[in-house]
Short mmCIF file of N, CA and C in Angstrom, two decimals:
data_model
loop_
_atom_site.label_atom_id
_atom_site.label_comp_id
_atom_site.label_asym_id
_atom_site.label_seq_id
_atom_site.Cartn_x
_atom_site.Cartn_y
_atom_site.Cartn_z
N MET A 1 0.84 -1.19 0.00
CA MET A 1 0.00 0.00 0.00
C MET A 1 0.89 1.25 0.00
N ILE A 2 0.70 2.13 -0.97
CA ILE A 2 1.49 3.35 -1.09
C ILE A 2 0.87 4.43 -0.20
N THR A 3 1.69 5.00 0.66
CA THR A 3 1.24 6.08 1.55
C THR A 3 1.27 7.41 0.80
N ASP A 4 0.67 8.45 1.39
CA ASP A 4 0.72 9.77 0.78
C ASP A 4 2.15 10.26 0.62
N LYS A 5 2.97 10.01 1.61
CA LYS A 5 4.37 10.43 1.54
C LYS A 5 5.09 9.72 0.38
N GLU A 6 4.85 8.43 0.24
CA GLU A 6 5.48 7.66 -0.84
C GLU A 6 4.94 8.07 -2.21
N GLY A 7 3.64 8.32 -2.29
CA GLY A 7 3.04 8.76 -3.55
C GLY A 7 3.60 10.09 -4.00
N LEU A 8 3.73 11.02 -3.05
CA LEU A 8 4.31 12.31 -3.39
C LEU A 8 5.78 12.16 -3.79
N GLN A 9 6.50 11.26 -3.17
CA GLN A 9 7.90 11.04 -3.52
C GLN A 9 8.03 10.55 -4.97
N LEU A 10 7.11 9.67 -5.39
CA LEU A 10 7.11 9.22 -6.78
C LEU A 10 6.90 10.40 -7.72
N ALA A 11 5.96 11.27 -7.38
CA ALA A 11 5.70 12.46 -8.18
C ALA A 11 6.92 13.39 -8.20
N TYR A 12 7.55 13.57 -7.04
CA TYR A 12 8.72 14.43 -6.94
C TYR A 12 9.87 13.92 -7.83
N GLU A 13 10.07 12.62 -7.86
CA GLU A 13 11.12 12.05 -8.70
C GLU A 13 10.87 12.36 -10.18
N GLU A 14 9.61 12.35 -10.58
CA GLU A 14 9.26 12.72 -11.95
C GLU A 14 9.52 14.20 -12.19
N ALA A 15 9.16 15.04 -11.22
CA ALA A 15 9.40 16.48 -11.35
C ALA A 15 10.89 16.77 -11.47
N LYS A 16 11.68 16.11 -10.68
CA LYS A 16 13.14 16.28 -10.71
C LYS A 16 13.70 15.85 -12.07
N ALA A 17 13.17 14.75 -12.62
CA ALA A 17 13.61 14.29 -13.94
C ALA A 17 13.29 15.34 -15.01
N SER A 18 12.11 15.94 -14.93
CA SER A 18 11.75 16.98 -15.89
C SER A 18 12.69 18.18 -15.76
N PHE A 19 12.98 18.60 -14.54
CA PHE A 19 13.90 19.70 -14.29
C PHE A 19 15.26 19.39 -14.91
N ASP A 20 15.76 18.17 -14.69
CA ASP A 20 17.06 17.76 -15.22
C ASP A 20 17.08 17.72 -16.75
N GLU A 21 15.91 17.52 -17.36
CA GLU A 21 15.78 17.50 -18.82
C GLU A 21 15.59 18.89 -19.41
N GLY A 22 15.50 19.91 -18.54
CA GLY A 22 15.27 21.27 -19.00
C GLY A 22 13.80 21.64 -19.09
N GLY A 23 12.94 20.79 -18.56
CA GLY A 23 11.50 21.04 -18.60
C GLY A 23 10.96 21.60 -17.31
N VAL A 24 9.65 21.83 -17.30
CA VAL A 24 8.96 22.36 -16.13
C VAL A 24 8.87 21.25 -15.09
N PRO A 25 9.35 21.48 -13.87
CA PRO A 25 9.44 20.41 -12.87
C PRO A 25 8.12 20.14 -12.14
N ILE A 26 7.20 19.51 -12.85
CA ILE A 26 5.95 19.08 -12.25
C ILE A 26 5.82 17.59 -12.53
N GLY A 27 5.64 16.82 -11.47
CA GLY A 27 5.49 15.37 -11.62
C GLY A 27 4.22 14.91 -10.97
N ALA A 28 3.78 13.73 -11.37
CA ALA A 28 2.54 13.18 -10.83
C ALA A 28 2.62 11.66 -10.81
N ALA A 29 1.78 11.08 -9.97
CA ALA A 29 1.65 9.62 -9.89
C ALA A 29 0.20 9.30 -9.55
N LEU A 30 -0.33 8.26 -10.17
CA LEU A 30 -1.70 7.84 -9.93
C LEU A 30 -1.68 6.49 -9.22
N VAL A 31 -2.38 6.43 -8.08
CA VAL A 31 -2.39 5.23 -7.25
C VAL A 31 -3.83 4.77 -7.09
N SER A 32 -4.05 3.48 -7.27
CA SER A 32 -5.40 2.91 -7.18
C SER A 32 -5.91 2.94 -5.74
N ALA A 33 -7.20 2.70 -5.60
CA ALA A 33 -7.82 2.68 -4.27
C ALA A 33 -7.20 1.64 -3.36
N ASP A 34 -6.69 0.55 -3.93
CA ASP A 34 -6.06 -0.49 -3.11
C ASP A 34 -4.55 -0.29 -2.96
N GLY A 35 -4.07 0.93 -3.34
CA GLY A 35 -2.69 1.31 -3.05
C GLY A 35 -1.64 0.87 -4.04
N LYS A 36 -2.04 0.52 -5.25
CA LYS A 36 -1.07 0.10 -6.26
C LYS A 36 -0.81 1.23 -7.25
N LEU A 37 0.44 1.37 -7.64
CA LEU A 37 0.81 2.38 -8.62
C LEU A 37 0.21 2.03 -9.98
N LEU A 38 -0.57 2.94 -10.55
CA LEU A 38 -1.14 2.75 -11.87
C LEU A 38 -0.26 3.38 -12.94
N GLY A 39 0.36 4.51 -12.61
CA GLY A 39 1.21 5.18 -13.58
C GLY A 39 1.81 6.44 -12.98
N LYS A 40 2.81 6.95 -13.66
CA LYS A 40 3.44 8.20 -13.24
C LYS A 40 3.92 8.93 -14.47
N GLY A 41 4.14 10.22 -14.32
CA GLY A 41 4.58 11.02 -15.46
C GLY A 41 5.04 12.39 -15.02
N ARG A 42 5.43 13.20 -16.01
CA ARG A 42 5.94 14.53 -15.70
C ARG A 42 5.60 15.48 -16.82
N ASN A 43 5.64 16.75 -16.50
CA ASN A 43 5.44 17.78 -17.49
C ASN A 43 6.52 17.63 -18.54
N GLN A 44 6.11 17.51 -19.81
CA GLN A 44 7.07 17.37 -20.90
C GLN A 44 6.74 18.32 -22.05
N ARG A 45 6.14 19.44 -21.72
CA ARG A 45 5.80 20.41 -22.75
C ARG A 45 7.04 20.88 -23.50
N VAL A 46 8.11 21.17 -22.77
CA VAL A 46 9.34 21.65 -23.39
C VAL A 46 10.02 20.51 -24.15
N GLN A 47 10.18 19.37 -23.49
CA GLN A 47 10.91 18.26 -24.08
C GLN A 47 10.26 17.73 -25.37
N LEU A 48 8.92 17.70 -25.40
CA LEU A 48 8.21 17.16 -26.56
C LEU A 48 7.64 18.23 -27.48
N GLY A 49 7.82 19.50 -27.11
CA GLY A 49 7.23 20.57 -27.90
C GLY A 49 5.71 20.46 -27.94
N SER A 50 5.13 20.10 -26.81
CA SER A 50 3.70 19.79 -26.74
C SER A 50 2.94 20.80 -25.89
N PRO A 51 1.76 21.21 -26.32
CA PRO A 51 0.97 22.11 -25.49
C PRO A 51 0.18 21.39 -24.40
N ILE A 52 0.13 20.05 -24.43
CA ILE A 52 -0.76 19.33 -23.51
C ILE A 52 -0.07 18.34 -22.58
N HIS A 53 1.21 18.15 -22.69
CA HIS A 53 1.88 17.17 -21.83
C HIS A 53 2.24 17.74 -20.46
N HIS A 54 1.19 18.05 -19.70
CA HIS A 54 1.37 18.47 -18.31
C HIS A 54 1.63 17.23 -17.46
N GLY A 55 2.03 17.41 -16.23
CA GLY A 55 2.39 16.27 -15.38
C GLY A 55 1.28 15.25 -15.23
N GLU A 56 0.08 15.72 -14.97
CA GLU A 56 -1.03 14.81 -14.71
C GLU A 56 -1.52 14.14 -15.99
N THR A 57 -1.57 14.90 -17.09
CA THR A 57 -2.00 14.28 -18.34
C THR A 57 -0.98 13.27 -18.84
N SER A 58 0.30 13.53 -18.63
CA SER A 58 1.33 12.56 -18.99
C SER A 58 1.20 11.30 -18.13
N THR A 59 0.84 11.49 -16.88
CA THR A 59 0.63 10.34 -15.99
C THR A 59 -0.51 9.47 -16.52
N LEU A 60 -1.61 10.11 -16.90
CA LEU A 60 -2.73 9.33 -17.44
C LEU A 60 -2.35 8.64 -18.74
N LEU A 61 -1.59 9.30 -19.59
CA LEU A 61 -1.12 8.69 -20.82
C LEU A 61 -0.26 7.46 -20.51
N ASN A 62 0.65 7.61 -19.55
CA ASN A 62 1.53 6.50 -19.18
C ASN A 62 0.79 5.38 -18.46
N THR A 63 -0.32 5.70 -17.83
CA THR A 63 -1.13 4.69 -17.16
C THR A 63 -1.76 3.76 -18.19
N GLY A 64 -2.10 4.30 -19.33
CA GLY A 64 -2.72 3.50 -20.38
C GLY A 64 -4.23 3.46 -20.24
N ARG A 65 -4.86 2.85 -21.20
CA ARG A 65 -6.31 2.75 -21.22
C ARG A 65 -6.78 1.77 -20.15
N LEU A 66 -7.64 2.24 -19.27
CA LEU A 66 -8.17 1.42 -18.19
C LEU A 66 -9.69 1.55 -18.17
N PRO A 67 -10.37 0.56 -17.62
CA PRO A 67 -11.82 0.73 -17.45
C PRO A 67 -12.09 1.78 -16.38
N ALA A 68 -13.25 2.40 -16.44
CA ALA A 68 -13.61 3.46 -15.49
C ALA A 68 -13.49 2.97 -14.05
N SER A 69 -13.78 1.71 -13.82
CA SER A 69 -13.72 1.17 -12.45
C SER A 69 -12.31 1.23 -11.86
N ALA A 70 -11.28 1.24 -12.68
CA ALA A 70 -9.90 1.27 -12.19
C ALA A 70 -9.58 2.59 -11.49
N TYR A 71 -10.30 3.66 -11.86
CA TYR A 71 -10.04 4.97 -11.29
C TYR A 71 -10.83 5.23 -10.01
N LYS A 72 -11.86 4.44 -9.78
CA LYS A 72 -12.73 4.68 -8.62
C LYS A 72 -11.92 4.60 -7.32
N GLY A 73 -11.97 5.68 -6.55
CA GLY A 73 -11.26 5.73 -5.28
C GLY A 73 -9.77 5.97 -5.39
N SER A 74 -9.27 6.24 -6.59
CA SER A 74 -7.83 6.42 -6.77
C SER A 74 -7.38 7.80 -6.29
N THR A 75 -6.07 7.95 -6.19
CA THR A 75 -5.45 9.21 -5.75
C THR A 75 -4.43 9.65 -6.77
N MET A 76 -4.52 10.93 -7.17
CA MET A 76 -3.51 11.54 -8.03
C MET A 76 -2.59 12.35 -7.14
N TYR A 77 -1.33 12.03 -7.16
CA TYR A 77 -0.31 12.79 -6.44
C TYR A 77 0.34 13.73 -7.44
N THR A 78 0.46 15.00 -7.09
CA THR A 78 1.08 15.97 -7.98
C THR A 78 1.92 16.94 -7.16
N THR A 79 3.06 17.31 -7.69
CA THR A 79 3.98 18.16 -6.94
C THR A 79 3.49 19.59 -6.82
N LEU A 80 2.60 20.00 -7.72
CA LEU A 80 2.12 21.38 -7.74
C LEU A 80 0.62 21.40 -7.93
N SER A 81 -0.02 22.39 -7.35
CA SER A 81 -1.46 22.56 -7.50
C SER A 81 -1.83 22.44 -8.98
N PRO A 82 -2.79 21.59 -9.31
CA PRO A 82 -3.08 21.30 -10.71
C PRO A 82 -3.73 22.47 -11.44
N CYS A 83 -3.23 22.73 -12.64
CA CYS A 83 -3.79 23.82 -13.44
C CYS A 83 -5.09 23.38 -14.10
N ASP A 84 -5.78 24.33 -14.66
CA ASP A 84 -7.06 24.03 -15.29
C ASP A 84 -6.91 23.20 -16.56
N MET A 85 -5.74 23.20 -17.17
CA MET A 85 -5.51 22.43 -18.40
C MET A 85 -5.51 20.93 -18.13
N SER A 86 -5.03 20.52 -16.99
CA SER A 86 -4.74 19.11 -16.77
C SER A 86 -5.79 18.44 -15.90
N GLN A 87 -5.37 17.48 -15.11
CA GLN A 87 -6.29 16.67 -14.31
C GLN A 87 -7.09 17.49 -13.31
N GLY A 88 -6.66 18.69 -13.00
CA GLY A 88 -7.31 19.50 -11.99
C GLY A 88 -8.79 19.70 -12.23
N THR A 89 -9.16 20.06 -13.42
CA THR A 89 -10.57 20.35 -13.66
C THR A 89 -11.22 19.33 -14.58
N GLY A 90 -10.47 18.62 -15.34
CA GLY A 90 -11.05 17.75 -16.34
C GLY A 90 -10.93 16.27 -16.07
N ALA A 91 -9.76 15.76 -16.28
CA ALA A 91 -9.56 14.31 -16.23
C ALA A 91 -9.87 13.72 -14.86
N CYS A 92 -9.48 14.41 -13.82
CA CYS A 92 -9.73 13.90 -12.47
C CYS A 92 -11.23 13.74 -12.24
N ILE A 93 -11.98 14.73 -12.64
CA ILE A 93 -13.43 14.69 -12.48
C ILE A 93 -14.04 13.67 -13.44
N LEU A 94 -13.61 13.68 -14.69
CA LEU A 94 -14.13 12.77 -15.69
C LEU A 94 -13.94 11.31 -15.28
N TYR A 95 -12.76 10.99 -14.78
CA TYR A 95 -12.47 9.60 -14.44
C TYR A 95 -12.83 9.23 -13.01
N GLY A 96 -13.35 10.16 -12.24
CA GLY A 96 -13.79 9.83 -10.89
C GLY A 96 -12.65 9.60 -9.92
N ILE A 97 -11.52 10.25 -10.15
CA ILE A 97 -10.40 10.16 -9.21
C ILE A 97 -10.85 10.83 -7.92
N ALA A 98 -10.75 10.11 -6.82
CA ALA A 98 -11.37 10.55 -5.56
C ALA A 98 -10.56 11.58 -4.79
N ARG A 99 -9.24 11.49 -4.90
CA ARG A 99 -8.37 12.35 -4.11
C ARG A 99 -7.28 12.94 -4.98
N VAL A 100 -6.88 14.17 -4.65
CA VAL A 100 -5.71 14.79 -5.25
C VAL A 100 -4.83 15.25 -4.09
N VAL A 101 -3.63 14.72 -4.03
CA VAL A 101 -2.67 15.10 -3.00
C VAL A 101 -1.62 15.97 -3.67
N ILE A 102 -1.48 17.19 -3.16
CA ILE A 102 -0.66 18.23 -3.78
C ILE A 102 0.58 18.49 -2.93
N GLY A 103 1.73 18.52 -3.58
CA GLY A 103 2.97 18.81 -2.87
C GLY A 103 3.00 20.23 -2.33
N GLU A 104 2.68 21.19 -3.19
CA GLU A 104 2.67 22.59 -2.75
C GLU A 104 1.79 23.43 -3.65
N ASN A 105 1.28 24.52 -3.09
CA ASN A 105 0.44 25.44 -3.86
C ASN A 105 0.81 26.90 -3.61
N LYS A 106 2.03 27.13 -3.15
CA LYS A 106 2.47 28.51 -2.90
C LYS A 106 2.98 29.18 -4.17
N THR A 107 3.69 28.45 -5.03
CA THR A 107 4.20 29.04 -6.27
C THR A 107 3.12 29.15 -7.33
N PHE A 108 2.06 28.34 -7.22
CA PHE A 108 0.94 28.38 -8.15
C PHE A 108 -0.27 27.75 -7.49
N LEU A 109 -1.39 28.45 -7.54
CA LEU A 109 -2.64 27.91 -7.01
C LEU A 109 -3.56 27.63 -8.18
N GLY A 110 -3.84 26.36 -8.39
CA GLY A 110 -4.65 25.96 -9.52
C GLY A 110 -6.11 25.75 -9.17
N GLY A 111 -6.70 24.71 -9.75
CA GLY A 111 -8.13 24.47 -9.66
C GLY A 111 -8.59 23.71 -8.43
N GLU A 112 -7.99 23.95 -7.30
CA GLU A 112 -8.35 23.22 -6.08
C GLU A 112 -9.80 23.45 -5.66
N ALA A 113 -10.26 24.68 -5.72
CA ALA A 113 -11.63 24.98 -5.30
C ALA A 113 -12.63 24.24 -6.17
N TYR A 114 -12.36 24.18 -7.46
CA TYR A 114 -13.27 23.49 -8.37
C TYR A 114 -13.29 21.99 -8.08
N LEU A 115 -12.13 21.43 -7.82
CA LEU A 115 -12.08 20.00 -7.45
C LEU A 115 -12.93 19.73 -6.22
N LYS A 116 -12.77 20.55 -5.20
CA LYS A 116 -13.54 20.38 -3.97
C LYS A 116 -15.03 20.52 -4.24
N GLN A 117 -15.38 21.51 -5.05
CA GLN A 117 -16.78 21.74 -5.39
C GLN A 117 -17.38 20.52 -6.07
N ARG A 118 -16.58 19.80 -6.82
CA ARG A 118 -17.07 18.62 -7.54
C ARG A 118 -16.90 17.33 -6.73
N GLY A 119 -16.58 17.46 -5.44
CA GLY A 119 -16.55 16.30 -4.55
C GLY A 119 -15.23 15.56 -4.45
N VAL A 120 -14.17 16.13 -5.01
CA VAL A 120 -12.85 15.51 -4.92
C VAL A 120 -12.18 15.97 -3.63
N GLU A 121 -11.62 15.03 -2.89
CA GLU A 121 -10.87 15.38 -1.68
C GLU A 121 -9.52 15.95 -2.11
N VAL A 122 -9.18 17.12 -1.59
CA VAL A 122 -7.92 17.78 -1.92
C VAL A 122 -7.09 17.89 -0.64
N VAL A 123 -5.85 17.40 -0.71
CA VAL A 123 -4.93 17.44 0.42
C VAL A 123 -3.67 18.18 -0.03
N VAL A 124 -3.30 19.23 0.68
CA VAL A 124 -2.08 19.97 0.37
C VAL A 124 -1.05 19.67 1.46
N LEU A 125 0.08 19.08 1.06
CA LEU A 125 1.10 18.69 2.03
C LEU A 125 2.10 19.79 2.34
N ASP A 126 2.12 20.87 1.56
CA ASP A 126 3.05 21.98 1.76
C ASP A 126 4.49 21.47 1.90
N ASP A 127 4.92 20.73 0.89
CA ASP A 127 6.22 20.08 0.90
C ASP A 127 7.32 21.06 0.48
N SER A 128 8.32 21.20 1.32
CA SER A 128 9.38 22.18 1.06
C SER A 128 10.25 21.79 -0.13
N GLU A 129 10.46 20.49 -0.38
CA GLU A 129 11.26 20.06 -1.53
C GLU A 129 10.57 20.41 -2.84
N CYS A 130 9.27 20.18 -2.90
CA CYS A 130 8.50 20.52 -4.10
C CYS A 130 8.58 22.02 -4.36
N ARG A 131 8.40 22.80 -3.32
CA ARG A 131 8.43 24.25 -3.47
C ARG A 131 9.83 24.74 -3.88
N ALA A 132 10.87 24.20 -3.27
CA ALA A 132 12.23 24.62 -3.60
C ALA A 132 12.58 24.31 -5.06
N LEU A 133 12.15 23.15 -5.54
CA LEU A 133 12.42 22.77 -6.93
C LEU A 133 11.71 23.73 -7.89
N MET A 134 10.46 24.03 -7.61
CA MET A 134 9.72 24.94 -8.49
C MET A 134 10.29 26.36 -8.43
N GLU A 135 10.64 26.83 -7.25
CA GLU A 135 11.24 28.16 -7.13
C GLU A 135 12.56 28.24 -7.89
N ALA A 136 13.36 27.17 -7.84
CA ALA A 136 14.62 27.15 -8.58
C ALA A 136 14.37 27.24 -10.08
N PHE A 137 13.35 26.52 -10.54
CA PHE A 137 13.00 26.56 -11.97
C PHE A 137 12.52 27.94 -12.38
N ILE A 138 11.62 28.53 -11.60
CA ILE A 138 11.07 29.84 -11.94
C ILE A 138 12.19 30.88 -12.01
N GLU A 139 13.14 30.80 -11.09
CA GLU A 139 14.27 31.73 -11.11
C GLU A 139 15.15 31.51 -12.33
N LYS A 140 15.36 30.24 -12.69
CA LYS A 140 16.23 29.88 -13.81
C LYS A 140 15.57 30.15 -15.17
N SER A 141 14.27 29.88 -15.28
CA SER A 141 13.59 29.94 -16.57
C SER A 141 12.22 30.61 -16.47
N PRO A 142 12.19 31.89 -16.12
CA PRO A 142 10.89 32.55 -15.95
C PRO A 142 10.06 32.56 -17.23
N GLU A 143 10.70 32.64 -18.39
CA GLU A 143 9.94 32.67 -19.64
C GLU A 143 9.23 31.35 -19.90
N LEU A 144 9.87 30.23 -19.57
CA LEU A 144 9.21 28.92 -19.72
C LEU A 144 8.08 28.76 -18.72
N TRP A 145 8.28 29.24 -17.51
CA TRP A 145 7.24 29.16 -16.50
C TRP A 145 6.01 29.97 -16.93
N ASN A 146 6.24 31.21 -17.38
CA ASN A 146 5.12 32.05 -17.81
C ASN A 146 4.38 31.42 -18.98
N GLU A 147 5.12 30.82 -19.90
CA GLU A 147 4.50 30.12 -21.02
C GLU A 147 3.65 28.96 -20.52
N ASP A 148 4.17 28.22 -19.58
CA ASP A 148 3.48 27.02 -19.09
C ASP A 148 2.16 27.37 -18.42
N ILE A 149 2.13 28.47 -17.69
CA ILE A 149 0.89 28.82 -16.99
C ILE A 149 0.03 29.81 -17.78
N GLY A 150 0.44 30.10 -19.00
CA GLY A 150 -0.41 30.90 -19.89
C GLY A 150 -0.39 32.39 -19.64
N VAL A 151 0.69 32.92 -19.09
CA VAL A 151 0.77 34.37 -18.88
C VAL A 151 1.98 34.97 -19.58
N GLU A 152 2.37 34.35 -20.67
CA GLU A 152 3.50 34.87 -21.43
C GLU A 152 3.23 36.32 -21.83
N GLU A 153 4.22 37.16 -21.67
CA GLU A 153 4.06 38.58 -22.00
C GLU A 153 3.74 38.73 -23.47
N ARG A 154 2.69 39.48 -23.74
CA ARG A 154 2.29 39.69 -25.13
C ARG A 154 3.11 40.83 -25.73
N VAL A 155 3.52 40.65 -26.96
CA VAL A 155 4.27 41.71 -27.64
C VAL A 155 3.35 42.54 -28.53
N TYR A 156 2.12 42.13 -28.69
CA TYR A 156 1.15 42.88 -29.47
C TYR A 156 -0.24 42.59 -28.92
N SER A 157 -1.05 43.60 -28.82
CA SER A 157 -2.42 43.39 -28.34
C SER A 157 -3.33 44.45 -28.91
N LYS A 158 -4.61 44.24 -28.75
CA LYS A 158 -5.60 45.21 -29.21
C LYS A 158 -5.75 46.37 -28.24
N GLU A 159 -5.01 46.34 -27.15
CA GLU A 159 -5.10 47.43 -26.16
C GLU A 159 -4.19 48.60 -26.52
N GLY A 160 -3.66 48.62 -27.73
CA GLY A 160 -2.87 49.77 -28.15
C GLY A 160 -1.37 49.55 -28.14
N HIS A 161 -0.92 48.39 -27.73
CA HIS A 161 0.53 48.12 -27.79
C HIS A 161 0.89 47.78 -29.23
N SER A 162 2.00 48.29 -29.66
CA SER A 162 2.41 48.00 -31.02
C SER A 162 3.44 46.88 -31.06
N ALA A 163 3.48 46.22 -32.18
CA ALA A 163 4.45 45.14 -32.38
C ALA A 163 5.85 45.72 -32.44
N PRO A 164 6.84 44.97 -32.00
CA PRO A 164 8.21 45.47 -32.05
C PRO A 164 8.65 45.71 -33.49
N ALA A 165 9.53 46.68 -33.68
CA ALA A 165 10.01 47.03 -35.02
C ALA A 165 10.99 46.02 -35.53
#
């Protein structure tokens, strides 16, 4: 049986691997209701040039096709509060994942309120290792971080800013 601490450690190892590859350090692991690892993954948007390979979606991809019953009562462990793009608002609810255990939500606060509203148990562990890894990444690669969370600085807009010459 995988404990919350062990589940988060699996996710952290994935986040660290992404960081080492030059990607956004977000990792995740999915554990069944009976405590067995179903899959794990990491944010690979940079590595794969993909707009959708967030940590949780990569985890689901790596888990493979399963019947809906396999997700019942399962727990998604993620190093960072889940964004609206990934399992936070969509896949977790769609597949009936019962719990989301989050390493930290200080560097980014995602769709936790929506998860709770839809009946998903949300646990925030406030893990210092997860936070330190993300802070190191944000300091090292702020442009990649801003791109990942969808707040990349616009160089042209309808608000009167002109395109660079």
